[in-house]
Protein backbone atom coordinates (compact mmCIF):
# COMPACT_ATOMS: atom_id res chain seq x y z
CA UNK A 1 0.00 0.00 0.00
CA UNK A 2 1.24 3.49 -0.92
CA UNK A 3 0.19 6.73 0.70
CA UNK A 4 0.88 10.36 -0.15
CA UNK A 5 1.16 12.96 2.55
CA UNK A 6 1.03 16.65 1.70
CA UNK A 7 2.22 19.48 3.87
CA UNK A 8 2.79 23.20 3.67
CA UNK A 9 -0.65 24.59 2.99
CA UNK A 10 -1.91 27.64 4.78
CA UNK A 11 -2.89 31.27 4.52
CA UNK A 12 -0.69 33.75 2.71
CA UNK A 13 -1.11 37.34 1.57
CA UNK A 14 -1.30 38.21 -2.13
CA UNK A 15 2.16 38.42 -3.58
CA UNK A 16 3.51 36.05 -0.99
CA UNK A 17 5.26 32.73 -1.26
CA UNK A 18 4.27 29.28 -0.06
CA UNK A 19 5.88 25.88 -0.52
CA UNK A 20 4.14 22.53 -0.60
CA UNK A 21 5.67 19.12 -0.22
CA UNK A 22 4.39 15.62 -0.84
CA UNK A 23 6.03 12.42 0.28
CA UNK A 24 5.16 8.90 -0.80
CA UNK A 25 5.55 6.02 1.59
CA UNK A 26 5.05 2.31 1.29
CA UNK A 27 6.89 -0.68 -0.04
CA UNK A 28 7.57 -2.47 -3.30
CA UNK A 29 6.80 0.52 -5.49
CA UNK A 30 8.30 2.94 -7.95
CA UNK A 31 6.99 6.31 -9.02
CA UNK A 32 6.89 7.67 -12.54
CA UNK A 33 5.28 11.10 -12.74
CA UNK A 34 4.30 13.15 -9.72
CA UNK A 35 2.46 16.40 -9.62
CA UNK A 36 0.04 18.84 -8.11
CA UNK A 37 -3.54 19.58 -9.03
CA UNK A 38 -5.93 22.02 -7.44
CA UNK A 39 -9.64 22.49 -7.07
CA UNK A 40 -11.42 25.65 -6.02
CA UNK A 41 -15.03 25.63 -4.82
CA UNK A 42 -17.41 25.28 -7.74
CA UNK A 43 -14.62 24.65 -10.23
CA UNK A 44 -13.08 21.66 -11.95
CA UNK A 45 -9.86 20.17 -10.72
CA UNK A 46 -7.03 21.53 -12.81
CA UNK A 47 -3.39 20.86 -13.47
CA UNK A 48 -0.88 22.89 -11.51
CA UNK A 49 2.37 21.14 -12.39
CA UNK A 50 3.77 17.69 -13.05
CA UNK A 51 7.26 16.28 -13.15
CA UNK A 52 8.52 12.94 -14.44
CA UNK A 53 11.22 10.80 -12.90
CA UNK A 54 13.47 12.23 -15.59
CA UNK A 55 12.69 15.74 -14.30
CA UNK A 56 10.68 16.86 -17.29
CA UNK A 57 8.13 19.41 -16.14
CA UNK A 58 4.76 20.61 -17.28
CA UNK A 59 2.89 23.61 -15.86
CA UNK A 60 -0.60 24.88 -16.05
CA UNK A 61 -0.73 28.09 -18.02
CA UNK A 62 -2.03 30.14 -15.11
CA UNK A 63 0.94 29.27 -12.89
CA UNK A 64 3.73 29.22 -15.45
CA UNK A 65 6.53 31.52 -14.43
CA UNK A 66 5.33 31.74 -10.83
CA UNK A 67 5.41 28.15 -9.57
CA UNK A 68 8.31 25.72 -9.64
CA UNK A 69 8.01 21.97 -9.23
CA UNK A 70 10.90 19.73 -8.29
CA UNK A 71 11.41 16.23 -6.95
CA UNK A 72 13.79 14.12 -4.98
CA UNK A 73 13.55 10.60 -6.37
CA UNK A 74 15.58 9.09 -3.55
CA UNK A 75 13.13 10.46 -1.01
CA UNK A 76 10.02 9.87 -3.13
CA UNK A 77 9.14 13.49 -2.62
CA UNK A 78 7.81 16.27 -4.83
CA UNK A 79 7.98 19.96 -3.97
CA UNK A 80 6.06 22.94 -5.24
CA UNK A 81 7.29 26.45 -4.64
CA UNK A 82 4.59 29.02 -5.27
CA UNK A 83 5.67 32.61 -5.79
CA UNK A 84 3.67 35.77 -6.41
CA UNK A 85 0.52 34.15 -5.13
CA UNK A 86 -2.83 35.57 -6.21
CA UNK A 87 -6.29 35.23 -4.67
CA UNK A 88 -7.28 33.06 -7.62
CA UNK A 89 -4.67 30.53 -6.51
CA UNK A 90 -6.88 29.76 -3.53
CA UNK A 91 -7.85 26.09 -3.72
CA UNK A 92 -7.32 22.69 -2.24
CA UNK A 93 -4.08 21.37 -3.66
CA UNK A 94 -3.78 17.64 -4.24
CA UNK A 95 -0.63 15.66 -4.76
CA UNK A 96 -0.79 12.89 -7.34
CA UNK A 97 1.65 10.12 -8.15
CA UNK A 98 1.71 7.49 -10.86
CA UNK A 99 2.73 4.53 -8.73
CA UNK A 100 3.99 1.23 -10.06
CA UNK A 101 3.41 -1.55 -7.60
CA UNK A 102 5.61 -4.55 -8.11
CA UNK A 103 3.56 -7.44 -9.41
CA UNK A 104 0.38 -5.37 -9.73
CA UNK A 105 0.75 -2.52 -12.18
CA UNK A 106 0.45 1.25 -12.28
CA UNK A 107 -2.08 3.21 -10.27
CA UNK A 108 -2.95 6.84 -9.71
CA UNK A 109 -2.50 7.66 -6.05
CA UNK A 110 -3.85 10.89 -4.59
CA UNK A 111 -3.15 12.69 -1.37
CA UNK A 112 -5.87 14.02 0.89
CA UNK A 113 -5.30 17.61 -0.19
CA UNK A 114 -4.04 20.69 1.56
CA UNK A 115 -5.75 24.07 1.64
CA UNK A 116 -3.99 27.09 0.18
CA UNK A 117 -5.69 30.40 0.84
CA UNK A 118 -4.45 33.68 -0.60
CA UNK A 119 -6.12 36.65 1.00
CA UNK A 120 -5.31 40.00 2.51
Tab-separated table of C-alpha atoms in Angstrom:
chain	number	residue	atom	x	y	z
A	1	UNK	CA	0.000	0.000	0.000
A	2	UNK	CA	1.236	3.487	-0.925
A	3	UNK	CA	0.193	6.730	0.701
A	4	UNK	CA	0.879	10.356	-0.150
A	5	UNK	CA	1.164	12.959	2.554
A	6	UNK	CA	1.026	16.651	1.703
A	7	UNK	CA	2.224	19.480	3.872
A	8	UNK	CA	2.792	23.203	3.665
A	9	UNK	CA	-0.647	24.588	2.994
A	10	UNK	CA	-1.910	27.639	4.783
A	11	UNK	CA	-2.893	31.269	4.524
A	12	UNK	CA	-0.691	33.750	2.710
A	13	UNK	CA	-1.114	37.338	1.569
A	14	UNK	CA	-1.302	38.209	-2.127
A	15	UNK	CA	2.164	38.423	-3.580
A	16	UNK	CA	3.509	36.047	-0.986
A	17	UNK	CA	5.257	32.729	-1.260
A	18	UNK	CA	4.272	29.281	-0.065
A	19	UNK	CA	5.878	25.883	-0.519
A	20	UNK	CA	4.140	22.530	-0.604
A	21	UNK	CA	5.673	19.116	-0.216
A	22	UNK	CA	4.389	15.625	-0.845
A	23	UNK	CA	6.031	12.424	0.275
A	24	UNK	CA	5.165	8.900	-0.798
A	25	UNK	CA	5.549	6.017	1.588
A	26	UNK	CA	5.048	2.306	1.293
A	27	UNK	CA	6.888	-0.685	-0.036
A	28	UNK	CA	7.566	-2.466	-3.305
A	29	UNK	CA	6.800	0.520	-5.492
A	30	UNK	CA	8.305	2.942	-7.952
A	31	UNK	CA	6.985	6.312	-9.024
A	32	UNK	CA	6.890	7.673	-12.540
A	33	UNK	CA	5.277	11.099	-12.736
A	34	UNK	CA	4.304	13.152	-9.716
A	35	UNK	CA	2.460	16.399	-9.616
A	36	UNK	CA	0.042	18.838	-8.114
A	37	UNK	CA	-3.540	19.581	-9.029
A	38	UNK	CA	-5.931	22.019	-7.443
A	39	UNK	CA	-9.636	22.492	-7.074
A	40	UNK	CA	-11.417	25.652	-6.018
A	41	UNK	CA	-15.033	25.634	-4.823
A	42	UNK	CA	-17.409	25.276	-7.742
A	43	UNK	CA	-14.622	24.647	-10.229
A	44	UNK	CA	-13.082	21.660	-11.949
A	45	UNK	CA	-9.863	20.169	-10.721
A	46	UNK	CA	-7.027	21.528	-12.805
A	47	UNK	CA	-3.388	20.861	-13.472
A	48	UNK	CA	-0.879	22.887	-11.514
A	49	UNK	CA	2.368	21.139	-12.393
A	50	UNK	CA	3.768	17.693	-13.054
A	51	UNK	CA	7.260	16.276	-13.151
A	52	UNK	CA	8.523	12.942	-14.441
A	53	UNK	CA	11.216	10.798	-12.897
A	54	UNK	CA	13.471	12.228	-15.588
A	55	UNK	CA	12.693	15.737	-14.298
A	56	UNK	CA	10.677	16.861	-17.295
A	57	UNK	CA	8.130	19.409	-16.136
A	58	UNK	CA	4.759	20.613	-17.275
A	59	UNK	CA	2.890	23.606	-15.856
A	60	UNK	CA	-0.603	24.878	-16.049
A	61	UNK	CA	-0.734	28.087	-18.022
A	62	UNK	CA	-2.025	30.143	-15.112
A	63	UNK	CA	0.939	29.274	-12.885
A	64	UNK	CA	3.730	29.221	-15.454
A	65	UNK	CA	6.526	31.524	-14.432
A	66	UNK	CA	5.327	31.738	-10.833
A	67	UNK	CA	5.412	28.150	-9.574
A	68	UNK	CA	8.307	25.718	-9.636
A	69	UNK	CA	8.012	21.967	-9.233
A	70	UNK	CA	10.900	19.725	-8.289
A	71	UNK	CA	11.408	16.231	-6.954
A	72	UNK	CA	13.793	14.117	-4.983
A	73	UNK	CA	13.555	10.601	-6.367
A	74	UNK	CA	15.583	9.085	-3.554
A	75	UNK	CA	13.132	10.464	-1.007
A	76	UNK	CA	10.018	9.868	-3.129
A	77	UNK	CA	9.136	13.493	-2.625
A	78	UNK	CA	7.808	16.270	-4.826
A	79	UNK	CA	7.979	19.956	-3.969
A	80	UNK	CA	6.060	22.939	-5.241
A	81	UNK	CA	7.287	26.454	-4.639
A	82	UNK	CA	4.591	29.023	-5.274
A	83	UNK	CA	5.669	32.610	-5.787
A	84	UNK	CA	3.668	35.771	-6.414
A	85	UNK	CA	0.517	34.154	-5.133
A	86	UNK	CA	-2.826	35.569	-6.208
A	87	UNK	CA	-6.286	35.230	-4.666
A	88	UNK	CA	-7.278	33.064	-7.624
A	89	UNK	CA	-4.673	30.531	-6.511
A	90	UNK	CA	-6.884	29.758	-3.530
A	91	UNK	CA	-7.847	26.093	-3.716
A	92	UNK	CA	-7.319	22.689	-2.236
A	93	UNK	CA	-4.078	21.368	-3.657
A	94	UNK	CA	-3.781	17.641	-4.245
A	95	UNK	CA	-0.633	15.658	-4.756
A	96	UNK	CA	-0.790	12.891	-7.340
A	97	UNK	CA	1.646	10.123	-8.152
A	98	UNK	CA	1.711	7.486	-10.855
A	99	UNK	CA	2.727	4.535	-8.734
A	100	UNK	CA	3.985	1.234	-10.061
A	101	UNK	CA	3.406	-1.551	-7.597
A	102	UNK	CA	5.610	-4.551	-8.115
A	103	UNK	CA	3.561	-7.444	-9.408
A	104	UNK	CA	0.384	-5.374	-9.728
A	105	UNK	CA	0.752	-2.519	-12.178
A	106	UNK	CA	0.448	1.246	-12.283
A	107	UNK	CA	-2.077	3.213	-10.271
A	108	UNK	CA	-2.955	6.837	-9.707
A	109	UNK	CA	-2.497	7.661	-6.047
A	110	UNK	CA	-3.848	10.889	-4.588
A	111	UNK	CA	-3.149	12.691	-1.371
A	112	UNK	CA	-5.867	14.018	0.887
A	113	UNK	CA	-5.304	17.606	-0.191
A	114	UNK	CA	-4.041	20.695	1.562
A	115	UNK	CA	-5.749	24.071	1.638
A	116	UNK	CA	-3.989	27.085	0.184
A	117	UNK	CA	-5.688	30.397	0.844
A	118	UNK	CA	-4.452	33.676	-0.597
A	119	UNK	CA	-6.116	36.652	1.002
A	120	UNK	CA	-5.307	40.000	2.509
